[in-house]
Structure formats: C-alpha cells, structure tokens
Short mmCIF file of C-alpha atoms and ligand atoms in Angstrom, two decimals:
data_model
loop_
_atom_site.label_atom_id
_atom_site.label_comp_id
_atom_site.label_asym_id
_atom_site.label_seq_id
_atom_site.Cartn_x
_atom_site.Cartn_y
_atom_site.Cartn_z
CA UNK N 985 98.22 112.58 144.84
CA UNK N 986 96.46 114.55 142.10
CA UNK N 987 92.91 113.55 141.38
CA UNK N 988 91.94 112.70 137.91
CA UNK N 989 88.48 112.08 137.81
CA UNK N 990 85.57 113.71 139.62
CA UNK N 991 82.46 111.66 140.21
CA UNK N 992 79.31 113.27 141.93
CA UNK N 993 77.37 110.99 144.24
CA UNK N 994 74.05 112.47 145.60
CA UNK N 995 71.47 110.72 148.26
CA UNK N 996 68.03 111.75 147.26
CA UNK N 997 66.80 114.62 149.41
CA UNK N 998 63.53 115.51 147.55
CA UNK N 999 60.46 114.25 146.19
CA UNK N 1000 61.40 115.11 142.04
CA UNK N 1001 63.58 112.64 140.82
CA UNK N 1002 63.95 114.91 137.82
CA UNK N 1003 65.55 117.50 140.24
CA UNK N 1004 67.61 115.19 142.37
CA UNK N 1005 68.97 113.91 138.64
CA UNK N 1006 69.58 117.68 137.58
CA UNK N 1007 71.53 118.26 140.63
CA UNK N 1008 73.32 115.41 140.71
CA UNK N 1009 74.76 116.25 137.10
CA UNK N 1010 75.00 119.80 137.89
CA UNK N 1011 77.96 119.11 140.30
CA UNK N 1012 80.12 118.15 137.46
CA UNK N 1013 78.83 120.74 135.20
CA UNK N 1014 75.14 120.13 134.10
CA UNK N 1015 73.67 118.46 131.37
CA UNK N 1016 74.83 121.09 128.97
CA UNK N 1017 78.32 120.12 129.22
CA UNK N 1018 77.55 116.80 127.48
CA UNK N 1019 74.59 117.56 125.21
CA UNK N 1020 75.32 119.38 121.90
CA UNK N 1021 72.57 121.53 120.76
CA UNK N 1022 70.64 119.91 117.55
CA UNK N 1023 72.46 116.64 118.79
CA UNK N 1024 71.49 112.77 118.57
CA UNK N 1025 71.54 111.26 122.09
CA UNK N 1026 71.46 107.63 123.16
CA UNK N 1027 70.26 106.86 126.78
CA UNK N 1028 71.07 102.98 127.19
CA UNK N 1029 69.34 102.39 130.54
CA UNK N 1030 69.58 98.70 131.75
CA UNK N 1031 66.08 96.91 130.71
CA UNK N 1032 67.76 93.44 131.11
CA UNK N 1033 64.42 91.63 132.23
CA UNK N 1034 60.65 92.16 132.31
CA UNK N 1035 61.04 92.51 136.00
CA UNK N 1036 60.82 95.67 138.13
CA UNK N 1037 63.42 97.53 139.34
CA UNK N 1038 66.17 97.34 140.77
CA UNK N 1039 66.16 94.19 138.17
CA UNK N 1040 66.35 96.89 135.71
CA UNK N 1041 66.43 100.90 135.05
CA UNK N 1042 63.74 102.95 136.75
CA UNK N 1043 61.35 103.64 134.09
CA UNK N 1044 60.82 107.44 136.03
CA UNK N 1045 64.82 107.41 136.03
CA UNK N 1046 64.55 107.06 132.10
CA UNK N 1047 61.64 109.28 131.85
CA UNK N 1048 63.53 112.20 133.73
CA UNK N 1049 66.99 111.85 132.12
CA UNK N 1050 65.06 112.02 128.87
CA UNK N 1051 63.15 115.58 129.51
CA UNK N 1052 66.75 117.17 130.53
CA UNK N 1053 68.75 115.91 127.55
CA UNK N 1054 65.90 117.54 125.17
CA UNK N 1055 66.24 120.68 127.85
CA UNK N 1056 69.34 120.91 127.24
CA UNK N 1057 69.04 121.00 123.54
CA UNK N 1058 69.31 116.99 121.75
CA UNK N 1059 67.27 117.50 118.73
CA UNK N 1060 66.30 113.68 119.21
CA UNK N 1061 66.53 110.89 122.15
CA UNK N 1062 66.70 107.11 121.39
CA UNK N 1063 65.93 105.04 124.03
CA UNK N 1064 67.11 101.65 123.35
CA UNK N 1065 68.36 98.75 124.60
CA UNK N 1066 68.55 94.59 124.01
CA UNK N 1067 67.39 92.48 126.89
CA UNK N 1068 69.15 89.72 128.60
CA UNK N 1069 70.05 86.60 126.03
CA UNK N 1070 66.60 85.37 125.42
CA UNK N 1071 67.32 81.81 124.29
CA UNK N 1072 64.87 82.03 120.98
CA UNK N 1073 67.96 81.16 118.61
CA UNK N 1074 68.85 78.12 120.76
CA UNK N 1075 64.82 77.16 121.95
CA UNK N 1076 62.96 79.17 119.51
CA UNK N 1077 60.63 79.87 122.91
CA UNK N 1078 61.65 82.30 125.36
CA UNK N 1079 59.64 83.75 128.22
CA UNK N 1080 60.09 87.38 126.43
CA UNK N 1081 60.93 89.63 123.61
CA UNK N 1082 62.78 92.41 123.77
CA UNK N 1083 59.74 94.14 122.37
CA UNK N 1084 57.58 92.70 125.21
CA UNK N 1085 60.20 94.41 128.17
CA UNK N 1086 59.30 98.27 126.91
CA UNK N 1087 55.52 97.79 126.39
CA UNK N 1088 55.95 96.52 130.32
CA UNK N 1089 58.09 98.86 131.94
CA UNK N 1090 55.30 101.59 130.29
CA UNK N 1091 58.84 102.72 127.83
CA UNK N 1092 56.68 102.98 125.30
CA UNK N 1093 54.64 105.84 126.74
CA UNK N 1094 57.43 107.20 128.17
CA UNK N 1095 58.92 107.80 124.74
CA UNK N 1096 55.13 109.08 123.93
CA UNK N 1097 55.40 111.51 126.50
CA UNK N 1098 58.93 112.86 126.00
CA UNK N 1099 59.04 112.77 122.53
CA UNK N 1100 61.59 110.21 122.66
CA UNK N 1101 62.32 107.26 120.53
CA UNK N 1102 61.93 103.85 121.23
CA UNK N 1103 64.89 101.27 120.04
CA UNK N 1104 64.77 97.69 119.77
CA UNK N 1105 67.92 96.75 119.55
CA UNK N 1106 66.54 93.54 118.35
CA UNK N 1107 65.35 94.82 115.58
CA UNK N 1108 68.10 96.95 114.54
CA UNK N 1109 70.48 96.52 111.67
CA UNK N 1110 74.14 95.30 113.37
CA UNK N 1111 77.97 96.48 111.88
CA UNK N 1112 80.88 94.47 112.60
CA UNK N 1113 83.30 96.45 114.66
CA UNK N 1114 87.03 95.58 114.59
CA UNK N 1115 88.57 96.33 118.04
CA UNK N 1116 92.29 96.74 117.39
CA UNK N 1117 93.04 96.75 121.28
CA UNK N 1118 91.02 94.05 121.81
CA UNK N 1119 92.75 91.55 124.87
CA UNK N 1120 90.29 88.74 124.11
CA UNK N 1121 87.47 90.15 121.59
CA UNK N 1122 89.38 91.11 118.56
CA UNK N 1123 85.68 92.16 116.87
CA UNK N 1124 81.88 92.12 117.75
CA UNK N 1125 78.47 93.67 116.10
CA UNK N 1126 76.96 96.13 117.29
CA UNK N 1127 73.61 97.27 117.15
CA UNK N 1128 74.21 100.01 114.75
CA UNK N 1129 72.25 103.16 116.57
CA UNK N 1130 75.50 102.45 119.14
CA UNK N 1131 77.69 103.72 116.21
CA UNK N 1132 75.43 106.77 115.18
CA UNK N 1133 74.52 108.45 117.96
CA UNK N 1134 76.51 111.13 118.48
CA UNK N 1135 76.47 111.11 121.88
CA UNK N 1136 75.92 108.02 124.40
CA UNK N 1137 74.36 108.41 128.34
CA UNK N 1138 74.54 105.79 129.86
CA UNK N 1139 71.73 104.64 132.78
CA UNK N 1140 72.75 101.62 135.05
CA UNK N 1141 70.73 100.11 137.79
CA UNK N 1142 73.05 99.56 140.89
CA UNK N 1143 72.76 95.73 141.48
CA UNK N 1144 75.34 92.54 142.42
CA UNK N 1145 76.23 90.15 139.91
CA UNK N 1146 76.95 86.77 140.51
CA UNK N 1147 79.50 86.66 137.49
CA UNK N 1148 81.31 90.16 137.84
CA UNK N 1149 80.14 90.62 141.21
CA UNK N 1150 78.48 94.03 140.22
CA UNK N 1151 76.83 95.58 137.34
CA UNK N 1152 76.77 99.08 136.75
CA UNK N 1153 77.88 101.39 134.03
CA UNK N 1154 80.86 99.10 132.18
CA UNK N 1155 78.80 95.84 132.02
CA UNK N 1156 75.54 97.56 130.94
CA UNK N 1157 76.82 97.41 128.07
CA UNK N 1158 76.13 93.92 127.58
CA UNK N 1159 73.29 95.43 126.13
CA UNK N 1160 74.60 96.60 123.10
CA UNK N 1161 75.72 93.33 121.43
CA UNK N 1162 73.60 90.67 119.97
CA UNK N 1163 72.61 86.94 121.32
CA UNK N 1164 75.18 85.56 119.76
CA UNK N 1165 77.48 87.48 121.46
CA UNK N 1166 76.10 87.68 124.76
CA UNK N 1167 76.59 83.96 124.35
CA UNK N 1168 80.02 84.07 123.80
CA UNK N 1169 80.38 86.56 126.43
CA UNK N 1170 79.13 84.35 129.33
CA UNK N 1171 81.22 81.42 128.17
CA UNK N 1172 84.38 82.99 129.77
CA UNK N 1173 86.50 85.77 130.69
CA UNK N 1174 83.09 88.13 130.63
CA UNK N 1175 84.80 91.22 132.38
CA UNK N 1176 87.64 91.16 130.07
CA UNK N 1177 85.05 91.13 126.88
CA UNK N 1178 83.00 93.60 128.33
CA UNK N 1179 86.33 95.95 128.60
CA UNK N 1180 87.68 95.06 125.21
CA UNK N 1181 83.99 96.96 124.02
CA UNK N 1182 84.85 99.91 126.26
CA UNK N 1183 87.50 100.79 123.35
CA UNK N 1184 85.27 101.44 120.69
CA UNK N 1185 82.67 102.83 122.28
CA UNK N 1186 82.97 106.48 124.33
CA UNK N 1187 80.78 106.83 126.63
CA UNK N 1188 79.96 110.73 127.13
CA UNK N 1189 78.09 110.30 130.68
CA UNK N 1190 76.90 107.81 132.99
CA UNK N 1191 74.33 108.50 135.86
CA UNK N 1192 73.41 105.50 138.15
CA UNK N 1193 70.16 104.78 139.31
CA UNK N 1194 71.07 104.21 143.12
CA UNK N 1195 67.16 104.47 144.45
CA UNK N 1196 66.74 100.66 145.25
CA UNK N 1197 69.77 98.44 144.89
CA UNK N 1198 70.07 94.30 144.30
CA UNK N 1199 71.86 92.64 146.79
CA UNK N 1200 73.14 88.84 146.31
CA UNK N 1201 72.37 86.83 143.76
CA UNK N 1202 71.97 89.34 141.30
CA UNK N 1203 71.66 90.27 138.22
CA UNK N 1204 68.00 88.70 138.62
CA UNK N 1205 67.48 86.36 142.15
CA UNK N 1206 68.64 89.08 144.76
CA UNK N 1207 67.09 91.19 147.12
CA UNK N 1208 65.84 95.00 147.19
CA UNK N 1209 68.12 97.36 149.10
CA UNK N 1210 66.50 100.91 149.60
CA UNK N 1211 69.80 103.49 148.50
CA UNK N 1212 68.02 106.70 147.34
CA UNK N 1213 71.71 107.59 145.57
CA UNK N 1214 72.28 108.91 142.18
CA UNK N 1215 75.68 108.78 140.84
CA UNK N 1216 77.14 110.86 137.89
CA UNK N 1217 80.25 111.27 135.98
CA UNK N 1218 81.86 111.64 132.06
CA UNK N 1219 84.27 108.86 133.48
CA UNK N 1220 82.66 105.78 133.46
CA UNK N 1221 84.94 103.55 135.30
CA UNK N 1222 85.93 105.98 138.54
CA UNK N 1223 81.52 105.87 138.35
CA UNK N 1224 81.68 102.28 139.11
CA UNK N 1225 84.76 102.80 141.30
CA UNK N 1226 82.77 104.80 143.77
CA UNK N 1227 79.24 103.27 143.59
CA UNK N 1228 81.12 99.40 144.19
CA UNK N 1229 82.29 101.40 147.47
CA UNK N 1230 78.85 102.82 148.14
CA UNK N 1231 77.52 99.16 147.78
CA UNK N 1232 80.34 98.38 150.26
CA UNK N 1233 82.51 96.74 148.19
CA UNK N 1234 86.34 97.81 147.38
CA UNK N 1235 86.58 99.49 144.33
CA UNK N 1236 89.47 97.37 143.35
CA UNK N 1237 87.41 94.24 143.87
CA UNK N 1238 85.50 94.85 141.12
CA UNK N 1239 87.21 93.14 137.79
CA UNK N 1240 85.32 95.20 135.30
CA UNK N 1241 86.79 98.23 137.39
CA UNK N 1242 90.61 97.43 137.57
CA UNK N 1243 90.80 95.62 134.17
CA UNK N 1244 89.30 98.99 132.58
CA UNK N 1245 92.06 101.16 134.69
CA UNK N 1246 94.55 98.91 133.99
CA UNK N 1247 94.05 99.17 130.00
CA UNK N 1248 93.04 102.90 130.29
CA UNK N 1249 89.91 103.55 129.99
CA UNK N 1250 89.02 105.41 132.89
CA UNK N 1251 90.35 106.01 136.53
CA UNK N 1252 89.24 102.79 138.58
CA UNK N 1253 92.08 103.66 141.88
CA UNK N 1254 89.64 105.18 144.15
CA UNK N 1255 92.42 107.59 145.42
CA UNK N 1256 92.61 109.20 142.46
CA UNK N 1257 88.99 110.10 142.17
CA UNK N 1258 87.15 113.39 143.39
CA UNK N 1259 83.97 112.52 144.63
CA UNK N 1260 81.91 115.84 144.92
CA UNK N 1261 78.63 116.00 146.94
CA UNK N 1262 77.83 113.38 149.90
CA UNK N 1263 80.55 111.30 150.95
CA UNK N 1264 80.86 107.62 150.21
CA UNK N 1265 81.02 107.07 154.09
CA UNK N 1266 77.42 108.71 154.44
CA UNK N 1267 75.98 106.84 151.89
CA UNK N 1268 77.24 103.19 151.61
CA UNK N 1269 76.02 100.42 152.65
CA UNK N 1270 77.35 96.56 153.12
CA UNK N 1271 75.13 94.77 150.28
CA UNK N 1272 74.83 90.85 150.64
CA UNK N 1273 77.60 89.76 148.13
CA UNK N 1274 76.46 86.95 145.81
CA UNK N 1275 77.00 83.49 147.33
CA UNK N 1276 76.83 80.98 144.54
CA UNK N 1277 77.97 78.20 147.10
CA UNK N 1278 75.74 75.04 146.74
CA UNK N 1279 77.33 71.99 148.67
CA UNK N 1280 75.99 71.83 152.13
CA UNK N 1281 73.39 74.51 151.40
CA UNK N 1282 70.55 72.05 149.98
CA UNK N 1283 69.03 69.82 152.45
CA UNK N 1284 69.20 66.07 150.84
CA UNK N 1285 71.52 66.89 147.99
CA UNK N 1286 74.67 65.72 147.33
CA UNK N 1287 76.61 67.48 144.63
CA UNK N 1288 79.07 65.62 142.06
CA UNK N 1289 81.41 68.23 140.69
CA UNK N 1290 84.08 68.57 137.95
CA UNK N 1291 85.93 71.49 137.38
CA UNK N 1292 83.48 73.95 137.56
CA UNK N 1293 83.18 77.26 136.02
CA UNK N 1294 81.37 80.18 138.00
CA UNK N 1295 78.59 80.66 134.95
CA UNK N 1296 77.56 76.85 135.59
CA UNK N 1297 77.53 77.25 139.75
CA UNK N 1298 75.72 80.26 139.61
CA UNK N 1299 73.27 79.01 137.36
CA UNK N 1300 72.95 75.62 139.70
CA UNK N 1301 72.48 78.08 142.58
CA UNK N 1302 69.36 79.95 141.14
CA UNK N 1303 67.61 76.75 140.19
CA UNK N 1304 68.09 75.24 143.61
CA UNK N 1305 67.00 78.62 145.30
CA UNK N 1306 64.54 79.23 142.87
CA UNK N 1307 63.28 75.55 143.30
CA UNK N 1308 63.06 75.55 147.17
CA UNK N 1309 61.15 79.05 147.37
CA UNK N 1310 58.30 77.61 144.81
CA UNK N 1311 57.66 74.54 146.85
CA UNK N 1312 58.16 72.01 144.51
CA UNK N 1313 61.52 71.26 146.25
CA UNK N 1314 60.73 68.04 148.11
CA UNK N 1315 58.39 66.97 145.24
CA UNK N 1316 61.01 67.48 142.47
CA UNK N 1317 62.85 64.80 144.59
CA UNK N 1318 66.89 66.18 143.31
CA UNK N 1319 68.78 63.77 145.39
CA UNK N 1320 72.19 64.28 143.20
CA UNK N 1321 73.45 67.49 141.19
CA UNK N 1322 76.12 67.21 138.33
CA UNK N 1323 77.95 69.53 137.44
CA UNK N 1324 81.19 70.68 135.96
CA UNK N 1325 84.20 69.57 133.44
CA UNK N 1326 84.32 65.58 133.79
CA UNK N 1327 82.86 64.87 137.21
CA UNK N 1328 82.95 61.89 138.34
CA UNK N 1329 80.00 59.84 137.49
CA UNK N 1330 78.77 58.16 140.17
CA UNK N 1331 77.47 53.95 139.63
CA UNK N 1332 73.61 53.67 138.99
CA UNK N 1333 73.31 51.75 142.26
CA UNK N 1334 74.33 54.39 144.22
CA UNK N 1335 72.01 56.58 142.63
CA UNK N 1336 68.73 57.74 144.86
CA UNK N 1337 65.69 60.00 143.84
CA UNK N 1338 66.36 62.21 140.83
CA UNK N 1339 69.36 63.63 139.49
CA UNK N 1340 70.12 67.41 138.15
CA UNK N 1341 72.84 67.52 135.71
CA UNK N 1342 73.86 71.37 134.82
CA UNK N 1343 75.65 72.40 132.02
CA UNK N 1344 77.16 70.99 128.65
CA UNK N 1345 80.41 69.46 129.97
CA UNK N 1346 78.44 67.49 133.18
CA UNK N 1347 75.58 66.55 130.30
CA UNK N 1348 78.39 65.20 128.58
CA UNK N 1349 80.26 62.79 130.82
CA UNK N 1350 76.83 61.73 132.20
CA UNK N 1351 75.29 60.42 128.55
CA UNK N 1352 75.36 56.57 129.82
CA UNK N 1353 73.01 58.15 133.00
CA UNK N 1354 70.92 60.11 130.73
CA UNK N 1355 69.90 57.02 128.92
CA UNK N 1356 69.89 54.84 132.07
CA UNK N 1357 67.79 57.08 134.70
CA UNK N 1358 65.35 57.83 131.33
CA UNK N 1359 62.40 60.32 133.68
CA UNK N 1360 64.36 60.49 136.75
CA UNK N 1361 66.68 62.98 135.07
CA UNK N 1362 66.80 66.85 134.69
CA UNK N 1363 69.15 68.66 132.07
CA UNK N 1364 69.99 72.29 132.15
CA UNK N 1365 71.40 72.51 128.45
CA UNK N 1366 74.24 75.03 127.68
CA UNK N 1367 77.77 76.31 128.29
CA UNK N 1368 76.84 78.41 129.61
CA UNK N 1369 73.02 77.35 130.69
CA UNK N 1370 70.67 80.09 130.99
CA UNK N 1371 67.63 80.27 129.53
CA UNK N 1372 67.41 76.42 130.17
CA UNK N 1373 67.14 77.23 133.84
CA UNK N 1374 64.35 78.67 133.82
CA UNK N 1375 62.48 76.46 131.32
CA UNK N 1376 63.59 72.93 133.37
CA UNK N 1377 61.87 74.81 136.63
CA UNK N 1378 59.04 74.81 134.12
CA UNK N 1379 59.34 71.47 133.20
CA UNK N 1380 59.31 70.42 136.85
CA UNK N 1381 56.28 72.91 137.95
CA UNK N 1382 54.10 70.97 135.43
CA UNK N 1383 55.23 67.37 135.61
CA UNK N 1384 54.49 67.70 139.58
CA UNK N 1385 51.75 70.40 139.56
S1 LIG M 2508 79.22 73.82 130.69
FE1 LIG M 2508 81.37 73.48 131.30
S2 LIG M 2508 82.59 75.03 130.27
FE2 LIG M 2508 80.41 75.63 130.13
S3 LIG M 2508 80.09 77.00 131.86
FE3 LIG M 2508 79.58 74.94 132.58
S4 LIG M 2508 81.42 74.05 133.46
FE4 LIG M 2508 82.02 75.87 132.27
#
C-alpha cells in the first residue's frame, strides 16, 4: 500500500532538548521546510492549566521550538494560547487567569529570552469564522492572531483524556476558541467540533512533547509516565495516529483521529503512514486508559443514575477521586450521588448522610430534594460541570476543615 504521510518519532538520546527537537524535525526535512524567511509564526503549545507538565507543554519544549523557528528565519514568534474554560463568565471567580498560567510556567521570560511574543488569547480581539464543511459547528470565533499568522506550529503535550480518550495535536486546539465555545464544545459531540475547526485552520507542523506523558484520568487527575519521545510531522492527524500507538492505544481508537481521516484532513490509517526514526514498537508503552467508572468504586456510596453523558461521569469521577485523596472523604459524609438525565429520585426516607447531585439535568429532577435535604446537599452546577467541581471540593474543604 503506498504511504501518504511520513511522521518522525524520536526517543530522546541526549541531554539538549533543543537538539533532540532539531533532529526530530530534521527527519522530515528541518525547520526550514516550514518557516518562511521574514515570516509570522504561531507556536500554540498546550498551557491548559497552571499545573506542571505533562498537565501542560514543557515550558523548555516551548523555549527550544522558539530559538529554531527564529533560526530558521520567522521575523517574529507569538506564543499564545487560552487556558482551560475558566468559569469567570458563569462564577465571576475562577482559580486562574489565563494571564496568571504564563507568569507561572516562567512563559513570560521565556518570550524575554527568545525574543518571542507573549499572547493572551484572552485578551485578544475574536472574528467569526464560517466553516462551510462544518458536520456539527457551522461557525465559531477565533482568537484572531489564529487567522494572521502566517504560519501555525503546533506543540501538544502527550496525555489521556477522559472525554476523547487522548489529547494531542487535533484537540489542542481547544485552545484557540473562546469560553463560550469551549462550553459548547464539552456539551456534546466534542471530537466532531474539534474536527469541524481542523477545516479552517492549516496547521503547517506539529511536534509532540513526548518527555513525560499523563496516563488515566487525564486531561488534569492522571498520572506521570516518563516517555522521553518527540514526535513531528506537517500532517497533523497521522501525528496523533502514531503517538495514540506509542501511548499503546490503536490509532483507530482515537475519535479525533478517524473522524479527521474520514473527512480528510489528514491520514489517521496507521498503514498508510511512514514513520521515520525509532519504531513505534521500541518506544510505546501501555498508558492506564481513563476509567471514569464510579459505581462500586466508592466505599459507602450508592449512585442514582439517569442517562448519563460521559462529560457528567467523568466529572463525578474526579470529585470522588479528588475527594478521597484529600481526606475529607469520610467527613464529607456522600452517602448518595445523582447523576444523569431524569434519574430516579429516590424517597427522603431512604435517604442517609449527604447527597452529591452532578450536573444540570440530575439538579433538575432532584429540586423537591434540594429544598428538602437544605445543608445535607452538594450541587455541581453545569451541563457540562466543570469549574463547579472544583469549587464544591472547596466548599466541602472549608465547611469540614
Ligand atoms: S448535565 Fe445532563 S446533558 Fe449535561 S453533561 Fe450532564 S448528563 Fe449530559
């Protein structure tokens, strides 16, 4: 069968990361090839949380892609990049700015160092973009710098997700869009809106930062997985192709991945893909999937669910594990969790200890309870909740501190 994309995939053999990155791009024809001379060059790393890596980007990843795209002859480098949905426009409190994640991962003096240029997305003017292909998202804004750069490199971390199962190149561009959108994103059919964006947006390169991976319950509550891999290619779907088989996955597991083949916008069949340098065999390893399971898992809790949608589980799953590890488990006293489209709500009788309702549609059907169990009640707002998970486990922290 005749090959049709070529991805390079490198294990770290040296101490320079800068080198190791040079190499790695050299195999499919050096930075040159994708760098104009006097050019304007955005590198959209993944700074999704003020968390270290492999939450996010390497910061020396950044730094080091940055000094060979001016090598190579960009007359200017933007570094920018919106972090995860931040919940100020539903709150008006959030744990962090977008602002706050560059000043923390040192970006700032990065861009000091290199000469490169900091972006906010946040603070960036937004166009509407009309995608005429569009399966689901017929138009979204963009953060405008998106739209004038005139070339884009794109820098994933290599982590699981618990709602695409991986993020790499395709979904970091969940990046580019505003709250609003991200919003809508997580609602439903994520992997299919995160595709539709893929069609107005070329991406000229993507390298992957494959030094430490997240395994599990990723994009935030996984573990560390030590890779040392860097993965490069102009294709950006036969890149995630190969690194969801270095992470031990089947390529064609991956929605992101065979939705994007499927609609043409890269090669996602991993027989049709040349991987130059090491081989995927010598590389991969099996990464803990993420297991958003959370009947049985809990000790004491019974769970009460509707139709559930994988956003709301997932989200259930991180406050539970998040709640056992802090040790306010047995003192928050969840007996019952609620959760889904119209579950059935259960008599107050029958009701023991406290009760954990997640999401909109459970908050919903349990309005009588809300009103009935007054304190002994928790409510993870939102369809999908996010932010709210985090600031109930707040909540809880202080009320039993
Ligand atoms: S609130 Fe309802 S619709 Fe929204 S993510 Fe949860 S279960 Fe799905």
């Amino acid at each position: 069968m005749e090959k049709k994309s070529i991805v390079s995939l490198r294990k770290i053999k040296g101490n320079n990361l800068k080198v190791e990155i040079e190499k790695t791009v050299g195999l499919i024809g050096g930075m040159k090839k994708f760098v104009n001379k006097g050019s304007k060059v955005l590198l959209k790393p993944n700074l999704v949380y003020p968390y270290p890596p492999p939450m996010i980007t390497s910061p020396e990843f950044i730094k080091a892609v940055a000094e060979l795209v001016f090598e190579a002859g960009a007359k200017e480098v933007w570094i920018g990049d919106s972090s995860s949905y931040t919940g100020k426009p539903q709150y008006g409190n959030s744990r962090w700015e977008n602002k706050d994640i560059f000043k923390i991962h040192g970006i700032d003096k990065i861009a000091e160092t290199t000469g490169a240029k900091i972006l906010n997305f946040d603070e960036c003017e937004t166009v509407r973009v009309k995608i005429k292909d569009g399966i689901i998202l017929k138009e979204v804004d963009f953060f405008k710098p998106v739209l004038d750069a005139d070339i884009i490199i794109n820098l994933p971390a290599l982590k699981m997700h618990f709602q695409t199962l991986v993020t790499l190149g395709i979904k970091n561009y969940h990046g580019i869009i505003t709250d609003y959108w991200k919003m809508q994103f997580h609602k439903d059919e994520i992997s299919q809106k995160i595709v539709d964006l893929h069609k107005v947006i070329k991406t000229n390169l993507t390298i992957i930062d494959g030094i430490i991976a997240m395994q599990g319950l990723g994009p935030r509550t996984g573990t560390d997985v030590k890779m040392d891999v860097i993965l490069a290619s102009e294709d950006i779907v036969a890149v995630d192709a190969v690194a969801s088989e270095v992470m031990g996955l089947r390529a064609d597991e991956v929605e992101t991945t065979r939705l994007a083949h499927q609609q043409g916008i890269g090669i996602g069949d991993i027989d049709s893909i040349t991987v130059l340098g090491d081989k995927i065999k010598d590389v991969a390893k099996t990464l803990d999937r993420p297991d958003t399971r959370i009947e049985g898992i809990f000790p004491g809790i019974n769970v009460i669910k509707g139709g559930v949608c994988i956003h709301c589980y997932g989200r259930a799953r991180i406050f539970l594990d998040t709640l056992l590890k802090s040790g306010f488990y047995e003192k928050a006293n969840i007996k019952t969790v609620i959760i889904g489209v119209k579950p059935k709500i259960p008599e107050l009788k029958d009701l023991k200890g406290n009760v954990l309702i997640v999401g909109d549609c459970a908050n919903f059907e349990a309005s009588n309870l809300r009103t009935m169990l007054k304190d002994r009640i928790f409510v993870v707002e939102g369809c999908p909740p996010l932010v709210s998970v985090h600031n109930v486990l707040d909540k809880i922290y202080k009320k039993f501190a």
